Amino acid sequence: MTDGANTMADGKPERISEAEYAVMEALWVRSPLTAAEVCEEVCQSRDWSLATVKTLLSRLVTKQAIATEPDGRRFLYRPVLARTDYLGGESRRLVDRLFGGRAAPLFAHLAEQEALTDADIAEMETLLKELRK
Amino acid sequence: MTDGANTMADGKPERISEAEYAVMEALWVRSPLTAAEVCEEVCQSRDWSLATVKTLLSRLVTKQAIATEPDGRRFLYRPVLARTDYLGGESRRLVDRLFGGRAAPLFAHLAEQEALTDADIAEMETLLKELRK
DNA sequence: AGTCTGCGATTACATCTGTAGGCCAATCGA
DNA sequence: TCGATTGGCCTACAGATGTAATCGCAGACT
């Protein structure tokens, strides 16, 4: 954690919906951003209006996933929830919910679906070696 | 992306909610079951009423995740959606949505969280060997 | 100073989800 | 045969989510 972003051990991290996640993604790539800038990043691909983005931003503020800082007359938005924490949490949730907390069966399913690329396999081998050390 | 037709016959795999999933689990363990039997399996742990289970069952029928067969005056419910297909689909969704379709970063996250047991690691090594052949 | 304009806040509304109650037909026990 | 029970179906309703329009204010422009 080179970064000062607190991982903030608040009791219950409020769930982030799929639409909200798209907004988070933009902010994880670059931040802080204004609402309009976020819209530039996501409105084309999802076919949203600026109003929609604003709603999502304020919901994310409520959920304390992002924070605002005043910049003159408007706000800049930046993530509070770290991308890593979110990804880790979601991954964990899936594994717990569907695979009894075991990662191996998940891996097996992905393999069965041929969802693993050669690069994945190579990377994971490296990873596993690391873990055994 | 060669999206292609899914393994199943139906064109659009309707999303199954978390509560509905609990019902599916019971039916994947044993089927066909009556509504009351499903309730016996899940009502204690989730603190549901029979009415709730019935609602979930009918929603699952609508979503074509399960099917009914008449048994005298009542119905027996059995899964149409295979557990494997569901798990595979959900895993795939997560990987696609959060990790750009790459499995390796998912495992990196799980590893970082220490969500991998020794058994997982061993199993995955075996699996990887299989895959390299 | 007065208007225009861009911005966050407020409000709206349809759908989905969680959770359940009530209605009505069929069936079983007496 | 007739009521009690069981079971599916329809209805309900609050909260979350997707999607957006509108309101009111603080600066910018003239």
Short mmCIF file of C-alpha atoms (C1' of nucleotides) in Angstrom, two decimals:
data_model
loop_
_atom_site.label_atom_id
_atom_site.label_comp_id
_atom_site.label_asym_id
_atom_site.label_seq_id
_atom_site.Cartn_x
_atom_site.Cartn_y
_atom_site.Cartn_z
CA MET A 1 0.00 0.00 0.00
CA THR A 2 2.25 2.65 -1.24
CA ASP A 3 -0.80 4.70 -1.73
CA GLY A 4 -2.44 6.54 1.09
CA ALA A 5 -5.92 5.49 0.03
CA ASN A 6 -7.40 3.98 3.09
CA THR A 7 -8.83 0.55 2.81
CA MET A 8 -11.15 1.70 5.50
CA ALA A 9 -12.40 -1.24 7.41
CA ASP A 10 -15.93 -0.05 7.66
CA GLY A 11 -18.31 -2.77 8.62
CA LYS A 12 -20.34 -3.24 5.50
CA PRO A 13 -19.21 -2.09 2.13
CA GLU A 14 -22.39 -1.11 0.40
CA ARG A 15 -23.00 -3.09 -2.77
CA ILE A 16 -22.13 -1.40 -6.01
CA SER A 17 -24.45 -2.11 -8.89
CA GLU A 18 -23.35 -2.94 -12.38
CA ALA A 19 -24.15 0.49 -13.75
CA GLU A 20 -22.34 2.11 -10.88
CA TYR A 21 -19.38 -0.08 -11.54
CA ALA A 22 -19.04 1.37 -15.03
CA VAL A 23 -18.65 4.77 -13.43
CA MET A 24 -16.11 3.47 -10.96
CA GLU A 25 -14.09 2.06 -13.82
CA ALA A 26 -13.76 5.47 -15.38
CA LEU A 27 -12.62 6.94 -12.10
CA TRP A 28 -10.15 4.18 -11.50
CA VAL A 29 -8.57 4.85 -14.85
CA ARG A 30 -8.24 8.54 -14.24
CA SER A 31 -9.28 10.78 -11.39
CA PRO A 32 -10.40 13.17 -10.19
CA LEU A 33 -12.93 13.83 -12.91
CA THR A 34 -15.97 16.03 -13.27
CA ALA A 35 -19.36 14.51 -14.02
CA ALA A 36 -19.06 15.63 -17.61
CA GLU A 37 -15.69 13.96 -17.95
CA VAL A 38 -16.99 10.74 -16.54
CA CYS A 39 -19.82 10.92 -19.04
CA GLU A 40 -17.32 11.35 -21.85
CA GLU A 41 -15.77 8.10 -20.78
CA VAL A 42 -18.88 6.01 -20.38
CA CYS A 43 -21.87 7.61 -22.09
CA GLN A 44 -20.98 6.46 -25.57
CA SER A 45 -20.43 2.84 -24.77
CA ARG A 46 -23.46 2.50 -22.53
CA ASP A 47 -25.65 4.99 -24.34
CA TRP A 48 -26.39 7.01 -21.23
CA SER A 49 -27.32 10.60 -20.78
CA LEU A 50 -25.34 12.91 -18.56
CA ALA A 51 -28.23 12.91 -16.12
CA THR A 52 -27.84 9.19 -15.64
CA VAL A 53 -24.17 9.54 -14.87
CA LYS A 54 -24.92 12.22 -12.33
CA THR A 55 -27.41 10.01 -10.60
CA LEU A 56 -24.92 7.18 -10.46
CA LEU A 57 -22.24 9.50 -9.14
CA SER A 58 -24.43 10.73 -6.33
CA ARG A 59 -25.44 7.21 -5.42
CA LEU A 60 -21.81 6.24 -5.28
CA VAL A 61 -21.12 9.20 -3.02
CA THR A 62 -23.91 8.05 -0.74
CA LYS A 63 -22.43 4.58 -0.69
CA GLN A 64 -19.08 6.13 0.12
CA ALA A 65 -17.45 4.46 -2.82
CA ILE A 66 -16.32 7.81 -4.16
CA ALA A 67 -15.76 11.23 -2.67
CA THR A 68 -16.12 14.74 -3.96
CA GLU A 69 -13.78 17.61 -3.68
CA PRO A 70 -14.89 21.10 -4.60
CA ASP A 71 -13.15 22.64 -7.55
CA GLY A 72 -14.44 26.14 -7.88
CA ARG A 73 -18.10 25.89 -8.60
CA ARG A 74 -18.24 22.21 -9.36
CA PHE A 75 -17.12 18.94 -7.91
CA LEU A 76 -14.41 16.59 -8.81
CA TYR A 77 -15.02 12.95 -8.11
CA ARG A 78 -12.43 10.45 -7.09
CA PRO A 79 -12.64 6.87 -5.88
CA VAL A 80 -12.51 6.08 -2.21
CA LEU A 81 -12.95 2.40 -2.72
CA ALA A 82 -9.79 1.01 -4.27
CA ARG A 83 -10.17 -0.99 -7.42
CA THR A 84 -8.19 -3.79 -5.90
CA ASP A 85 -10.45 -3.97 -2.89
CA TYR A 86 -13.51 -4.04 -5.03
CA LEU A 87 -12.22 -6.73 -7.34
CA GLY A 88 -11.03 -8.76 -4.42
CA GLY A 89 -14.35 -8.45 -2.68
CA GLU A 90 -16.37 -9.43 -5.70
CA SER A 91 -14.14 -12.34 -6.52
CA ARG A 92 -14.36 -13.52 -3.00
CA ARG A 93 -18.10 -13.22 -2.98
CA LEU A 94 -18.44 -15.31 -6.09
CA VAL A 95 -16.13 -17.98 -4.82
CA ASP A 96 -17.88 -18.11 -1.47
CA ARG A 97 -21.35 -18.11 -2.87
CA LEU A 98 -20.95 -20.55 -5.70
CA PHE A 99 -17.98 -22.68 -4.85
CA GLY A 100 -18.05 -22.95 -1.11
CA GLY A 101 -15.08 -20.65 -0.83
CA ARG A 102 -12.84 -22.94 -2.83
CA ALA A 103 -11.01 -21.43 -5.76
CA ALA A 104 -10.05 -24.65 -7.43
CA PRO A 105 -13.56 -25.58 -8.60
CA LEU A 106 -13.94 -22.13 -10.08
CA PHE A 107 -10.76 -22.67 -11.94
CA ALA A 108 -11.99 -26.03 -13.12
CA HIS A 109 -15.16 -24.46 -14.50
CA LEU A 110 -13.25 -21.83 -16.36
CA ALA A 111 -10.98 -24.46 -17.78
CA GLU A 112 -13.93 -26.53 -18.89
CA GLN A 113 -15.33 -23.58 -20.76
CA GLU A 114 -12.02 -22.99 -22.39
CA ALA A 115 -12.00 -19.59 -20.80
CA LEU A 116 -8.33 -19.90 -20.06
CA THR A 117 -5.82 -18.58 -22.52
CA ASP A 118 -2.31 -19.85 -22.83
CA ALA A 119 -1.17 -16.64 -21.24
CA ASP A 120 -3.48 -17.29 -18.31
CA ILE A 121 -2.08 -20.72 -17.85
CA ALA A 122 1.47 -19.49 -17.95
CA GLU A 123 0.75 -16.69 -15.53
CA MET A 124 -0.98 -18.95 -13.15
CA GLU A 125 1.87 -21.36 -13.15
CA THR A 126 4.14 -18.58 -12.15
CA LEU A 127 1.70 -17.50 -9.51
CA LEU A 128 1.40 -20.95 -8.08
CA LYS A 129 5.15 -21.26 -7.88
CA GLU A 130 5.25 -18.04 -5.95
CA LEU A 131 2.63 -19.31 -3.58
CA ARG A 132 4.45 -22.50 -2.84
CA LYS A 133 7.54 -20.74 -1.73
CA MET B 1 -16.39 -12.77 -29.73
CA THR B 2 -17.77 -16.04 -30.86
CA ASP B 3 -20.63 -15.68 -28.51
CA GLY B 4 -22.48 -18.50 -30.10
CA ALA B 5 -25.51 -20.30 -28.86
CA ASN B 6 -25.22 -21.42 -25.31
CA THR B 7 -25.11 -25.01 -24.40
CA MET B 8 -28.77 -24.99 -23.62
CA ALA B 9 -31.64 -24.73 -25.98
CA ASP B 10 -33.05 -21.42 -24.86
CA GLY B 11 -31.81 -18.27 -26.42
CA LYS B 12 -31.50 -15.94 -23.47
CA PRO B 13 -30.33 -17.15 -20.13
CA GLU B 14 -32.44 -15.09 -17.81
CA ARG B 15 -30.57 -13.87 -14.76
CA ILE B 16 -31.15 -15.79 -11.57
CA SER B 17 -31.17 -13.76 -8.39
CA GLU B 18 -29.41 -14.72 -5.22
CA ALA B 19 -32.56 -15.85 -3.46
CA GLU B 20 -33.56 -17.87 -6.46
CA TYR B 21 -30.17 -19.46 -6.49
CA ALA B 22 -30.75 -20.86 -3.02
CA VAL B 23 -33.78 -22.65 -4.39
CA MET B 24 -31.84 -23.94 -7.35
CA GLU B 25 -29.25 -25.34 -5.01
CA ALA B 26 -31.82 -27.44 -3.25
CA LEU B 27 -33.07 -28.77 -6.56
CA TRP B 28 -29.60 -29.51 -7.79
CA VAL B 29 -28.96 -31.58 -4.72
CA ARG B 30 -32.11 -33.60 -5.11
CA SER B 31 -34.97 -33.45 -7.54
CA PRO B 32 -37.77 -33.49 -8.35
CA LEU B 33 -39.12 -31.93 -5.19
CA THR B 34 -42.40 -30.39 -4.15
CA ALA B 35 -42.54 -26.82 -2.97
CA ALA B 36 -42.86 -28.02 0.60
CA GLU B 37 -39.79 -30.18 0.25
CA VAL B 38 -37.78 -27.34 -1.17
CA CYS B 39 -38.89 -25.28 1.79
CA GLU B 40 -37.69 -27.95 4.15
CA GLU B 41 -34.28 -27.61 2.59
CA VAL B 42 -33.97 -23.85 2.57
CA CYS B 43 -36.50 -22.25 4.89
CA GLN B 44 -34.56 -22.85 8.06
CA SER B 45 -31.26 -21.50 6.91
CA ARG B 46 -32.68 -18.44 5.21
CA ASP B 47 -35.62 -17.95 7.53
CA TRP B 48 -38.18 -17.90 4.78
CA SER B 49 -41.82 -18.76 4.75
CA LEU B 50 -43.25 -21.34 2.41
CA ALA B 51 -44.94 -18.53 0.50
CA THR B 52 -41.57 -17.05 -0.32
CA VAL B 53 -40.31 -20.33 -1.68
CA LYS B 54 -43.39 -20.67 -3.81
CA THR B 55 -42.84 -17.25 -5.27
CA LEU B 56 -39.24 -18.04 -6.06
CA LEU B 57 -40.22 -21.33 -7.63
CA SER B 58 -42.72 -19.69 -9.92
CA ARG B 59 -40.27 -17.02 -10.91
CA LEU B 60 -37.76 -19.70 -11.74
CA VAL B 61 -40.35 -21.46 -13.84
CA THR B 62 -40.99 -18.21 -15.70
CA LYS B 63 -37.29 -17.83 -16.26
CA GLN B 64 -37.21 -21.40 -17.51
CA ALA B 65 -34.56 -22.34 -15.03
CA ILE B 66 -36.74 -25.10 -13.65
CA ALA B 67 -39.70 -27.09 -14.95
CA THR B 68 -42.74 -28.61 -13.34
CA GLU B 69 -44.22 -31.97 -13.77
CA PRO B 70 -47.64 -32.78 -12.39
CA ASP B 71 -47.76 -35.37 -9.67
CA GLY B 72 -51.35 -35.91 -8.79
CA ARG B 73 -52.70 -32.73 -7.42
CA ARG B 74 -49.40 -30.93 -7.03
CA PHE B 75 -46.27 -30.17 -8.96
CA LEU B 76 -42.82 -31.52 -8.74
CA TYR B 77 -40.04 -29.15 -9.63
CA ARG B 78 -36.80 -30.07 -11.28
CA PRO B 79 -33.97 -28.01 -12.69
CA VAL B 80 -33.75 -27.34 -16.36
CA LEU B 81 -30.67 -25.22 -16.06
CA ALA B 82 -27.75 -27.46 -15.17
CA ARG B 83 -25.70 -26.50 -12.18
CA THR B 84 -22.56 -26.69 -14.23
CA ASP B 85 -23.93 -24.33 -16.84
CA TYR B 86 -24.99 -21.87 -14.22
CA LEU B 87 -21.69 -21.91 -12.40
CA GLY B 88 -19.80 -21.67 -15.62
CA GLY B 89 -21.93 -18.78 -16.78
CA GLU B 90 -21.57 -16.84 -13.58
CA SER B 91 -17.85 -17.43 -13.41
CA ARG B 92 -17.51 -16.33 -16.94
CA ARG B 93 -19.53 -13.21 -16.33
CA LEU B 94 -17.38 -12.22 -13.42
CA VAL B 95 -14.16 -12.77 -15.27
CA ASP B 96 -15.41 -10.91 -18.31
CA ARG B 97 -16.85 -8.03 -16.40
CA LEU B 98 -14.11 -7.44 -13.89
CA PHE B 99 -10.99 -8.87 -15.38
CA GLY B 100 -11.36 -8.34 -19.09
CA GLY B 101 -11.99 -12.02 -19.60
CA ARG B 102 -8.63 -13.01 -18.19
CA ALA B 103 -8.65 -15.60 -15.46
CA ALA B 104 -5.14 -15.06 -14.20
CA PRO B 105 -5.77 -11.67 -12.60
CA LEU B 106 -8.74 -13.13 -10.79
CA PHE B 107 -6.53 -15.72 -9.22
CA ALA B 108 -3.95 -13.14 -8.42
CA HIS B 109 -6.60 -11.30 -6.44
CA LEU B 110 -7.72 -14.40 -4.66
CA ALA B 111 -4.16 -15.20 -3.82
CA GLU B 112 -3.59 -11.73 -2.47
CA GLN B 113 -6.51 -12.15 -0.17
CA GLU B 114 -5.22 -15.48 0.94
CA ALA B 115 -8.36 -17.03 -0.36
CA LEU B 116 -6.44 -19.95 -1.73
CA THR B 117 -6.01 -22.97 0.45
CA ASP B 118 -3.18 -25.41 0.09
CA ALA B 119 -5.65 -27.86 -1.31
CA ASP B 120 -6.69 -25.31 -3.90
CA ILE B 121 -3.14 -24.77 -4.91
CA ALA B 122 -2.47 -28.46 -5.21
CA GLU B 123 -5.62 -29.02 -7.22
CA MET B 124 -4.91 -26.21 -9.51
CA GLU B 125 -1.44 -27.45 -10.16
CA THR B 126 -2.83 -30.77 -11.18
CA LEU B 127 -5.34 -29.08 -13.40
CA LEU B 128 -2.69 -26.97 -15.01
CA LYS B 129 -0.65 -30.03 -15.81
CA GLU B 130 -3.72 -31.50 -17.44
CA LEU B 131 -4.22 -28.41 -19.50
CA ARG B 132 -0.66 -28.34 -20.78
CA LYS B 133 -0.84 -31.77 -22.22
"C1'" DA C 1 -26.94 44.39 -13.01
"C1'" DG C 2 -29.33 41.04 -15.45
"C1'" DT C 3 -29.41 37.04 -18.07
"C1'" DC C 4 -27.51 32.72 -19.59
"C1'" DT C 5 -25.52 28.44 -18.54
"C1'" DG C 6 -23.49 24.63 -16.39
"C1'" DC C 7 -23.74 21.98 -12.20
"C1'" DG C 8 -25.29 19.35 -8.21
"C1'" DA C 9 -29.62 18.12 -5.84
"C1'" DT C 10 -34.24 16.59 -6.02
"C1'" DT C 11 -37.79 14.04 -7.96
"C1'" DA C 12 -39.73 10.51 -11.07
"C1'" DC C 13 -40.91 6.23 -12.61
"C1'" DA C 14 -40.53 1.47 -14.45
"C1'" DT C 15 -38.48 -2.97 -13.43
"C1'" DC C 16 -36.38 -6.40 -10.54
"C1'" DT C 17 -35.80 -8.54 -6.09
"C1'" DG C 18 -37.05 -10.03 -1.38
"C1'" DT C 19 -40.66 -11.39 1.23
"C1'" DA C 20 -45.13 -12.71 1.91
"C1'" DG C 21 -50.58 -12.94 2.32
"C1'" DG C 22 -54.85 -14.38 0.39
"C1'" DC C 23 -57.91 -16.86 -3.03
"C1'" DC C 24 -59.61 -20.83 -5.09
"C1'" DA C 25 -59.52 -25.58 -6.69
"C1'" DA C 26 -58.39 -30.25 -5.79
"C1'" DT C 27 -57.86 -33.92 -2.50
"C1'" DC C 28 -57.95 -36.58 1.75
"C1'" DG C 29 -59.89 -37.99 6.08
"C1'" DA C 30 -64.10 -38.89 8.60
"C1'" DT D 1 -70.34 -36.31 1.04
"C1'" DC D 2 -68.33 -32.32 3.33
"C1'" DG D 3 -65.19 -29.83 5.74
"C1'" DA D 4 -60.11 -29.33 6.49
"C1'" DT D 5 -55.96 -29.21 4.28
"C1'" DT D 6 -52.65 -28.57 0.69
"C1'" DG D 7 -50.96 -26.46 -3.17
"C1'" DG D 8 -50.50 -23.32 -7.15
"C1'" DC D 9 -51.59 -18.67 -8.73
"C1'" DC D 10 -52.36 -13.77 -8.28
"C1'" DT D 11 -51.54 -9.72 -5.68
"C1'" DA D 12 -48.90 -6.71 -2.66
"C1'" DC D 13 -45.45 -3.86 -1.24
"C1'" DA D 14 -40.95 -2.01 0.13
"C1'" DG D 15 -36.21 -1.40 -1.31
"C1'" DA D 16 -32.63 -1.47 -5.06
"C1'" DT D 17 -31.51 -0.42 -9.76
"C1'" DG D 18 -31.67 1.72 -14.43
"C1'" DT D 19 -32.62 5.72 -16.62
"C1'" DA D 20 -33.68 10.38 -16.89
"C1'" DA D 21 -36.04 15.20 -16.51
"C1'" DT D 22 -36.41 19.23 -13.79
"C1'" DC D 23 -35.18 22.74 -10.20
"C1'" DG D 24 -32.51 26.19 -8.19
"C1'" DC D 25 -28.22 28.34 -7.53
"C1'" DA D 26 -23.59 30.22 -8.39
"C1'" DG D 27 -20.57 32.01 -11.85
"C1'" DA D 28 -19.71 33.79 -16.71
"C1'" DC D 29 -20.92 36.97 -20.24
"C1'" DT D 30 -22.71 41.35 -21.95
#
